[in-house]
């Protein structure tokens, strides 16, 4: 900004000084020329009058005497002016006078300066005529500089010889030198002025820009979390006021952030404490409920139903409590990763085995496509199993009798598993919220299926713990796809996934597309060897798909 202001003022200053200089030079030159011309015209008119008076009073009788008279007159005319000038005394070309008198000139080399037109005007007796000329500085030389000059001509009456052309050649060398000097002074003055303008602008903008720069720096530090960073307040000017207001704003921001941090820590502690405290009474209730549940056959139907409901709701309660404890462990930064080298296919198998019962109940067809070779990576099997199980349970619950497809692939850097269903699906907006805590697209559904909306939030934390990705895609009516990508080894930063998130087809895979109809026993196919047209290893390293994560941290 400082450079921009200085450049602008320099350019504007240069233009202004240039225009002013040009105007001043022209005015001075015209003024000097006009004044000098006036002097020259007056001086030459006076000289001509004096010469005419001398001619009139001369008593020359012969041509020789007239020639002598002219010869005497010439040097006098040359020096009678204020400065030196050259004088030409020429007999007009068409003169018919009797006395043969030859032309006289004090500088024969300059004869060419008098143009024929000027001579014609002078001979016509139009009084005093003048013309601007360029006088060679060294008339003898081939290449010579020129100085400006003025030629003034008039007609004088010489006894016996008749009318004679009288020319004076004045040099304006002195004036030209003065003008050059003034131009140099103006140029130097202009450059000094522009230089000073640049320096003044630099200093002034620096005074304004420096505090703004400091403020930007401090704002950056504040944004980086250094909440105690402040601006230095100097003096009482506008900048000091700005700095004071800035500091007040920063202090108020810091207070609010600290307050919120305290509040949030308090909330986390509260959730964690309450969850812990609830565990003991819940264990007692659970034991009592199991006793009641085991005697349910002896109860009348209404009481038996209550005993069953009690056991069911206790299950949900326990799940919720476990989720809350897990979340509070993440919040407290106490979650640890027990990573080991494992085959992802085994872990996904275990998760699938746990979901099979639910799939059967819901009439959902499960199909899986695994690579034929071991899909080894470093991960925490317990956490990954939980993630996949949650994805599977979600998919089965939202599959609407359609199939659910599990796919595993790997490349040099990552292993990935996708869980795809063809059920209710979700909007892009919903896909960006599924990882939020307690978020459910349809809270009414949760009441029937028992979801609390914490499953994906925990899964995402688990994926992050592995430096992995958990992403969601969905389209209403076309189903949803969740992709978990984990680095093969700790320390690898993921750049792509071996599997696409946005499915290539919106229809179920061949074989699974028909799926079981309601009422039929679902078929669970775990295809260990995958389809015959499995891509080769090189192809597997290609990027997972055009979309980037809709992951919400
Ligand atoms: N495959 C899916 N298709 C459509 N919506 C889904 C799918 N998976 C998740 N969702 C939506 O995301 C919400 C959050 O899922 P999440 O697993 O976090 O919670 P939940 O399944 O409701 O409860 P739980 O904590 O028991 O897992 C779900 O309630 C549902 O609305
Ligand atoms: Mg869930």
XYZ file of C-alpha atoms and ligand atoms in Angstrom:
585
model
C 0.000 0.000 0.000
C 2.814 2.354 0.951
C 4.568 1.706 -2.359
C 1.325 2.219 -4.240
C 0.667 5.611 -2.618
C 4.251 6.774 -3.184
C 4.229 5.630 -6.820
C 0.917 7.361 -7.455
C 2.048 10.632 -5.895
C 5.355 10.474 -7.816
C 3.572 9.930 -11.126
C 1.039 12.694 -10.416
C 3.841 14.993 -9.175
C 5.932 14.334 -12.285
C 2.990 15.019 -14.587
C 2.076 18.240 -12.729
C 5.674 19.507 -12.626
C 6.157 18.582 -16.297
C 3.014 20.462 -17.360
C 3.923 23.469 -15.215
C 7.505 23.468 -16.540
C 6.313 23.338 -20.147
C 3.886 26.189 -19.543
C 6.476 28.341 -17.748
C 9.154 27.723 -20.406
C 6.797 28.657 -23.235
C 5.581 31.789 -21.440
C 9.112 32.935 -20.575
C 10.376 32.239 -24.107
C 7.496 34.121 -25.720
C 7.874 37.014 -23.266
C 11.640 37.300 -23.796
C 11.280 37.073 -27.578
C 8.482 39.637 -27.790
C 10.386 42.109 -25.636
C 13.638 41.659 -27.580
C 11.784 41.964 -30.912
C 10.250 45.229 -29.809
C 13.674 46.579 -28.819
C 15.218 45.422 -32.089
C 12.479 46.971 -34.189
C 12.760 50.293 -32.347
C 16.527 50.288 -32.498
C 16.689 49.419 -36.182
C 14.018 52.024 -37.039
C 16.015 54.673 -35.210
C 19.259 53.637 -36.941
C 17.556 53.677 -40.324
C 16.193 57.172 -39.661
C 19.632 58.411 -38.639
C 21.209 56.839 -41.747
C 18.529 58.415 -43.970
C 19.180 61.793 -42.362
C 22.910 61.452 -43.049
C 22.266 60.428 -46.648
C 19.934 63.393 -47.090
C 22.482 65.840 -45.765
C 25.411 64.367 -47.772
C 26.696 66.253 -50.764
C 28.041 63.475 -52.949
C 28.421 64.387 -56.618
C 29.968 61.319 -58.164
C 29.515 57.557 -57.918
C 32.858 57.214 -56.155
C 31.799 59.712 -53.519
C 28.541 57.847 -53.005
C 30.463 54.577 -52.638
C 32.750 56.280 -50.116
C 29.733 57.569 -48.243
C 28.303 54.068 -48.021
C 31.656 52.603 -47.012
C 31.900 55.090 -44.143
C 28.314 54.533 -43.150
C 28.523 50.722 -42.859
C 30.784 50.352 -39.775
C 28.923 53.135 -38.057
C 25.594 51.421 -38.646
C 27.070 48.172 -37.372
C 28.103 49.603 -34.025
C 25.486 52.270 -33.420
C 23.031 49.775 -31.840
C 23.011 48.546 -28.273
C 24.964 45.432 -29.222
C 26.739 44.154 -32.255
C 24.705 43.427 -35.358
C 25.477 42.726 -38.972
C 24.459 45.247 -41.643
C 23.781 44.695 -45.348
C 23.398 47.599 -47.781
C 22.187 46.235 -51.058
C 21.187 47.876 -54.250
C 17.790 46.523 -55.392
C 18.108 44.127 -58.333
C 15.915 46.199 -60.656
C 17.503 49.569 -59.731
C 17.759 52.008 -62.645
C 19.812 54.683 -60.854
C 22.807 56.098 -62.741
C 25.534 55.836 -60.076
C 27.105 52.399 -60.133
C 27.576 51.544 -56.497
C 28.412 48.036 -55.302
C 26.594 46.168 -52.485
C 28.121 46.341 -49.025
C 27.884 43.855 -46.168
C 29.630 43.352 -42.833
C 29.188 39.551 -42.913
C 29.104 38.192 -46.453
C 28.660 34.611 -45.147
C 25.241 35.536 -43.780
C 23.894 36.971 -47.057
C 21.701 33.923 -47.550
C 19.686 34.721 -44.403
C 17.675 37.383 -46.256
C 14.997 35.527 -48.171
C 13.899 36.712 -51.652
C 10.358 37.267 -50.314
C 11.688 39.580 -47.648
C 13.713 41.475 -50.226
C 10.621 41.847 -52.388
C 8.646 43.198 -49.404
C 11.440 45.630 -48.529
C 11.772 46.860 -52.151
C 8.033 47.400 -52.397
C 8.585 50.017 -49.688
C 6.316 48.371 -47.105
C 8.337 50.112 -44.373
C 10.124 48.027 -41.792
C 9.877 44.255 -42.409
C 11.290 41.491 -40.182
C 11.819 37.789 -40.150
C 13.055 35.116 -37.677
C 16.133 33.261 -38.893
C 18.565 30.588 -37.715
C 22.100 32.063 -37.773
C 24.924 29.524 -38.214
C 27.345 29.827 -35.284
C 30.318 29.112 -37.492
C 29.340 30.036 -41.067
C 32.578 28.605 -42.519
C 32.164 25.095 -41.124
C 30.166 22.387 -42.903
C 28.333 21.298 -39.826
C 27.570 24.091 -37.453
C 25.114 24.815 -34.663
C 22.624 27.595 -35.123
C 21.436 30.386 -32.874
C 18.106 32.177 -33.257
C 18.193 35.592 -34.867
C 16.073 38.341 -36.424
C 16.588 40.128 -39.733
C 15.022 43.590 -40.041
C 14.914 45.297 -43.427
C 13.830 48.676 -44.825
C 14.516 50.952 -47.770
C 16.762 54.050 -47.625
C 17.235 56.704 -50.306
C 20.927 57.146 -51.230
C 21.864 60.288 -53.219
C 22.558 59.518 -56.932
C 22.237 55.725 -56.316
C 18.502 55.832 -55.556
C 16.717 53.429 -53.121
C 18.932 50.924 -51.242
C 17.906 47.915 -49.174
C 19.223 48.185 -45.612
C 19.185 44.975 -43.483
C 20.223 44.431 -39.884
C 20.899 40.883 -38.640
C 20.502 40.562 -34.863
C 21.603 37.452 -32.976
C 19.423 36.253 -30.066
C 22.225 34.068 -28.695
C 22.228 35.811 -25.322
C 18.486 35.368 -24.921
C 18.729 31.723 -25.980
C 21.423 31.137 -23.366
C 19.351 32.839 -20.678
C 16.361 30.707 -21.667
C 18.481 27.522 -21.517
C 19.700 28.515 -18.081
C 16.146 29.119 -16.859
C 15.073 25.743 -18.292
C 17.909 23.967 -16.480
C 16.985 25.700 -13.218
C 13.321 24.797 -13.711
C 14.226 21.164 -14.499
C 16.452 20.827 -11.441
C 13.793 22.512 -9.283
C 11.096 20.204 -10.664
C 13.125 17.050 -10.018
C 13.960 18.214 -6.472
C 10.293 19.004 -5.870
C 9.124 15.578 -7.091
C 11.839 13.875 -5.022
C 10.743 15.786 -1.940
C 7.123 14.930 -2.687
C 8.080 11.231 -2.836
C 9.959 11.405 0.478
C 7.159 13.324 2.214
C 4.533 10.863 0.917
C 6.710 7.920 2.034
C 7.076 9.338 5.545
C 3.383 10.264 5.822
C 2.064 6.929 4.561
C 4.556 5.125 6.774
C 3.075 6.918 9.762
C -0.392 5.726 8.745
C 0.485 2.306 7.349
C 2.760 1.158 10.175
C 0.005 1.071 12.826
C -2.328 -0.685 10.364
C 0.429 -3.229 9.654
C 0.931 -3.750 13.393
C -2.819 -4.174 13.867
C -2.931 -6.782 11.061
C -0.021 -8.648 12.654
C -1.628 -8.628 16.087
C -4.974 -9.693 14.569
C -3.200 -12.648 12.925
C -1.586 -13.621 16.239
C -4.985 -13.364 17.962
C -6.506 -15.591 15.285
C -3.685 -18.104 15.952
C -4.866 -18.318 19.542
C -2.477 -15.860 21.241
C -5.331 -14.149 23.018
C -3.119 -11.894 25.159
C -1.532 -10.157 22.174
C -2.170 -6.362 22.239
C -1.325 -3.229 20.231
C 0.938 -0.543 21.714
C -0.989 2.693 22.322
C 1.027 5.878 21.750
C -0.288 9.436 22.115
C -3.840 10.641 21.718
C -4.365 10.734 17.948
C -6.778 8.716 15.792
C -4.308 5.844 15.553
C -4.102 5.672 19.342
C -7.911 5.591 19.510
C -7.936 2.789 16.936
C -5.333 0.836 18.916
C -7.285 1.327 22.150
C -10.553 0.146 20.557
C -8.727 -2.801 19.004
C -7.276 -3.786 22.373
C -10.667 -3.464 24.058
C -12.189 -5.675 21.366
C -9.400 -8.252 21.800
C -9.842 -8.229 25.592
C -13.603 -8.713 25.316
C -13.089 -11.514 22.775
C -10.577 -13.224 25.054
C -12.945 -13.000 28.018
C -15.819 -14.448 26.023
C -13.692 -17.250 24.592
C -12.352 -18.126 28.068
C -15.881 -18.056 29.427
C -17.067 -20.371 26.681
C -14.087 -22.649 27.172
C -14.833 -22.866 30.881
C -18.493 -23.485 30.159
C -17.707 -26.161 27.622
C -15.206 -27.847 29.969
C -17.838 -27.723 32.698
C -20.398 -29.295 30.387
C -17.977 -32.027 29.384
C -17.182 -32.732 33.040
C -20.879 -32.781 33.817
C -21.661 -35.281 31.049
C -18.721 -37.460 32.052
C -19.555 -37.322 35.777
C -23.249 -37.978 35.257
C -22.483 -40.927 32.961
C -20.117 -42.387 35.524
C -22.542 -41.814 38.388
C -25.358 -43.441 36.437
C -23.392 -46.617 35.866
C -23.712 -47.951 39.408
C -27.494 -47.542 39.802
C -27.903 -48.791 36.232
C -26.036 -52.010 37.054
C -28.376 -52.572 39.989
C -31.439 -51.833 37.872
C -30.070 -54.122 35.160
C -29.668 -56.998 37.640
C -33.162 -56.440 39.055
C -34.568 -56.252 35.539
C -32.888 -59.531 34.579
C -34.452 -61.214 37.589
C -37.871 -59.827 36.685
C -37.302 -60.770 33.022
C -36.464 -64.374 33.936
C -39.808 -64.701 35.801
C -41.845 -63.037 33.061
C -43.589 -66.270 31.980
C -45.396 -66.336 35.328
C -46.767 -62.775 34.959
C -50.024 -61.777 33.376
C -49.613 -60.449 29.818
C -49.594 -56.692 30.679
C -46.889 -57.100 33.337
C -44.913 -59.455 31.079
C -44.931 -56.820 28.304
C -43.690 -54.216 30.806
C -40.859 -56.541 31.895
C -39.827 -56.994 28.250
C -40.031 -53.238 27.562
C -37.959 -52.571 30.656
C -35.207 -54.924 29.434
C -35.311 -53.328 25.950
C -35.137 -49.739 27.211
C -32.349 -50.705 29.606
C -30.359 -51.946 26.609
C -30.838 -48.560 24.928
C -29.940 -46.772 28.132
C -26.733 -48.762 28.468
C -25.812 -48.099 24.840
C -26.407 -44.382 25.301
C -24.341 -44.319 28.463
C -21.508 -46.181 26.760
C -21.633 -43.690 23.870
C -21.645 -40.710 26.236
C -18.641 -42.084 28.114
C -16.814 -42.697 24.852
C -17.556 -39.150 23.625
C -16.393 -37.638 26.928
C -13.167 -39.641 26.616
C -12.609 -38.057 23.186
C -13.399 -34.598 24.551
C -10.981 -35.043 27.390
C -8.303 -36.150 24.918
C -8.080 -39.450 26.762
C -8.915 -41.671 23.797
C -5.949 -43.844 22.862
C -5.231 -45.889 19.789
C -4.223 -49.557 20.194
C -2.994 -49.950 16.661
C -1.727 -53.275 15.314
C -1.185 -54.788 11.868
C -4.428 -56.505 10.937
C -6.343 -57.714 7.911
C -9.214 -55.282 7.363
C -11.292 -58.120 5.859
C -11.310 -60.019 9.183
C -12.408 -56.961 11.140
C -15.163 -56.140 8.641
C -16.224 -59.802 8.775
C -16.590 -59.603 12.541
C -18.697 -56.438 12.254
C -20.809 -58.064 9.539
C -21.382 -61.161 11.662
C -22.830 -58.926 14.372
C -25.136 -57.184 11.886
C -26.388 -60.350 10.196
C -29.077 -60.926 12.816
C -30.456 -57.416 12.340
C -30.284 -57.828 8.537
C -32.276 -61.029 8.767
C -34.844 -59.375 10.981
C -35.201 -56.454 8.598
C -35.152 -58.635 5.479
C -32.073 -56.925 4.113
C -29.699 -58.683 1.681
C -26.021 -58.171 2.549
C -23.325 -58.624 -0.079
C -19.593 -58.091 0.192
C -16.754 -57.624 -2.261
C -13.276 -58.144 -0.809
C -9.868 -58.279 -2.461
C -8.609 -61.900 -2.661
C -5.320 -61.037 -0.964
C -4.869 -59.874 2.670
C -5.691 -56.185 3.167
C -3.191 -55.408 5.876
C -2.998 -52.049 7.627
C -2.089 -50.623 11.016
C -5.269 -49.812 12.930
C -7.141 -50.322 16.189
C -9.366 -53.360 15.421
C -11.847 -52.595 18.197
C -12.489 -49.062 16.985
C -12.629 -49.984 13.284
C -15.046 -52.827 14.078
C -17.265 -50.353 15.940
C -17.188 -47.918 13.010
C -18.083 -50.589 10.441
C -20.765 -52.054 12.692
C -22.371 -48.646 13.133
C -22.245 -48.017 9.360
C -23.803 -51.432 8.725
C -26.530 -51.005 11.341
C -27.343 -47.543 9.939
C -27.416 -48.895 6.376
C -29.629 -51.858 7.305
C -32.004 -49.591 9.220
C -32.284 -47.182 6.298
C -32.153 -49.794 3.503
C -35.935 -50.068 3.112
C -35.711 -53.772 2.128
C -33.031 -53.011 -0.470
C -29.611 -54.672 -0.388
C -26.545 -53.380 1.469
C -23.154 -53.678 -0.217
C -19.812 -53.770 1.581
C -16.703 -53.174 -0.501
C -13.051 -53.276 0.557
C -10.128 -52.058 -1.513
C -6.571 -50.988 -0.901
C -3.667 -49.261 -2.553
C -0.086 -48.500 -1.512
C -1.103 -45.818 0.975
C -4.590 -46.624 2.190
C -7.237 -49.232 2.839
C -10.903 -48.382 2.456
C -14.295 -49.864 3.116
C -17.603 -48.544 1.791
C -21.057 -49.418 3.046
C -23.669 -48.695 0.416
C -27.427 -48.987 0.703
C -30.252 -48.262 -1.740
C -32.823 -47.086 0.768
C -34.177 -43.716 1.831
C -30.878 -41.932 1.181
C -30.318 -38.339 2.219
C -29.811 -34.843 0.864
C -26.378 -33.226 0.525
C -27.380 -30.963 3.408
C -28.170 -34.014 5.570
C -24.894 -35.681 4.515
C -23.027 -32.701 5.927
C -24.796 -33.107 9.285
C -24.770 -36.863 9.844
C -21.561 -36.627 11.866
C -22.985 -33.988 14.240
C -23.716 -35.188 17.759
C -27.335 -36.177 18.374
C -28.248 -35.296 14.802
C -30.898 -37.487 13.198
C -32.594 -36.836 9.866
C -35.827 -38.181 11.223
C -36.094 -38.119 15.021
C -39.353 -40.103 14.832
C -37.513 -43.036 13.236
C -35.009 -42.953 16.086
C -37.745 -43.656 18.547
C -38.536 -46.909 16.765
C -35.037 -48.049 15.886
C -33.438 -46.769 19.038
C -30.790 -44.493 17.503
C -29.426 -41.682 19.634
C -27.488 -39.857 16.928
C -24.110 -40.378 18.581
C -22.926 -43.356 16.517
C -21.465 -41.454 13.544
C -20.043 -38.685 15.774
C -18.039 -41.345 17.652
C -17.127 -43.113 14.400
C -15.756 -39.856 13.017
C -13.656 -39.278 16.145
C -12.381 -42.850 15.803
C -11.467 -42.281 12.145
C -9.667 -39.043 13.058
C -7.753 -40.859 15.760
C -6.358 -43.031 12.943
C -5.642 -39.915 10.794
C -8.262 -41.403 8.477
C -11.363 -40.171 6.707
C -15.015 -40.966 7.249
C -17.234 -39.468 4.585
C -20.879 -39.629 3.631
C -22.739 -39.412 0.353
C -26.446 -39.705 -0.197
C -29.281 -38.927 -2.536
C -32.930 -38.966 -1.425
C -34.553 -42.174 -2.677
C -31.288 -43.570 -4.123
C -29.615 -44.586 -0.892
C -26.425 -43.607 0.852
C -22.764 -44.533 0.838
C -20.322 -44.182 3.735
C -16.606 -44.533 3.116
C -13.935 -45.182 5.738
C -10.359 -44.652 4.536
C -7.403 -45.485 6.783
C -3.693 -44.989 6.119
C -1.777 -48.256 5.719
C 0.796 -47.082 8.266
C 0.891 -44.361 10.901
C 2.479 -41.191 9.538
C 0.966 -41.432 6.051
C -1.093 -38.363 5.177
C -4.062 -39.415 3.074
C -4.462 -37.726 -0.284
C -6.913 -40.092 -1.946
C -8.994 -43.160 -1.267
C -8.863 -46.505 -3.114
C -12.674 -46.463 -3.350
C -15.023 -43.861 -4.811
C -17.427 -42.197 -2.393
C -20.030 -41.357 -4.997
C -21.154 -44.755 -6.334
C -20.649 -45.344 -10.052
C -24.090 -46.928 -10.374
C -27.267 -46.001 -8.595
C -28.513 -49.606 -8.951
C -27.508 -52.516 -6.731
C -24.814 -54.954 -7.927
C -25.866 -57.861 -10.115
C -26.962 -60.750 -7.938
C -27.878 -58.460 -5.095
C -30.177 -56.282 -7.150
C -33.240 -58.402 -6.740
C -32.798 -58.843 -3.023
C -35.258 -60.756 -0.918
C -38.838 -59.640 -0.911
C -40.503 -59.006 2.383
C -41.351 -62.158 4.202
C -38.630 -64.201 2.556
C -35.589 -65.375 4.492
C -32.746 -63.013 3.514
C -29.671 -64.493 1.911
C -26.387 -63.228 3.318
C -23.587 -63.581 0.812
C -20.054 -63.012 1.967
C -17.999 -63.238 -1.197
C -14.450 -63.712 0.026
C -12.930 -63.729 -3.413
C -14.842 -60.876 -5.005
C -16.083 -60.739 -8.575
C -13.979 -62.246 -11.348
C -13.272 -58.828 -12.898
C -11.421 -57.456 -9.895
C -9.114 -54.550 -10.892
C -5.375 -55.238 -10.750
C -3.129 -53.726 -8.104
C -1.904 -50.854 -10.309
C -5.460 -49.787 -11.076
C -6.252 -49.873 -7.406
C -3.848 -47.055 -6.682
C -6.014 -44.687 -8.729
C -7.938 -42.008 -6.892
C -11.196 -42.980 -5.270
C -13.483 -40.575 -7.041
C -14.167 -37.024 -8.173
C -15.779 -35.904 -4.968
C -13.964 -34.659 -1.912
C -15.044 -35.384 1.647
C -18.306 -34.200 2.997
C -16.776 -35.090 6.262
C -17.698 -32.872 9.149
C -15.194 -32.533 11.900
N -27.361 -45.167 5.576
C -28.068 -44.112 5.941
N -29.099 -43.678 5.181
C -29.810 -42.601 5.539
N -29.577 -41.875 6.656
C -28.592 -42.264 7.454
C -27.773 -43.396 7.149
N -26.858 -43.518 8.131
C -27.093 -42.532 9.023
N -28.114 -41.777 8.620
C -28.677 -40.611 9.326
O -27.703 -40.121 10.193
C -28.206 -40.032 11.495
C -27.106 -40.219 12.482
O -26.601 -41.541 12.469
P -25.876 -42.089 13.745
O -25.343 -43.434 13.474
O -24.918 -41.049 14.206
O -27.025 -42.118 14.778
P -28.178 -43.178 14.942
O -27.959 -44.328 14.083
O -29.454 -42.426 14.792
O -27.989 -43.549 16.459
P -26.826 -44.446 17.112
O -26.145 -43.499 18.046
O -27.541 -45.514 17.832
O -25.964 -44.938 16.037
C -29.231 -41.115 11.515
O -30.185 -40.875 12.527
C -29.847 -41.006 10.156
O -30.813 -39.977 10.096
Mg -26.028 -45.431 14.056
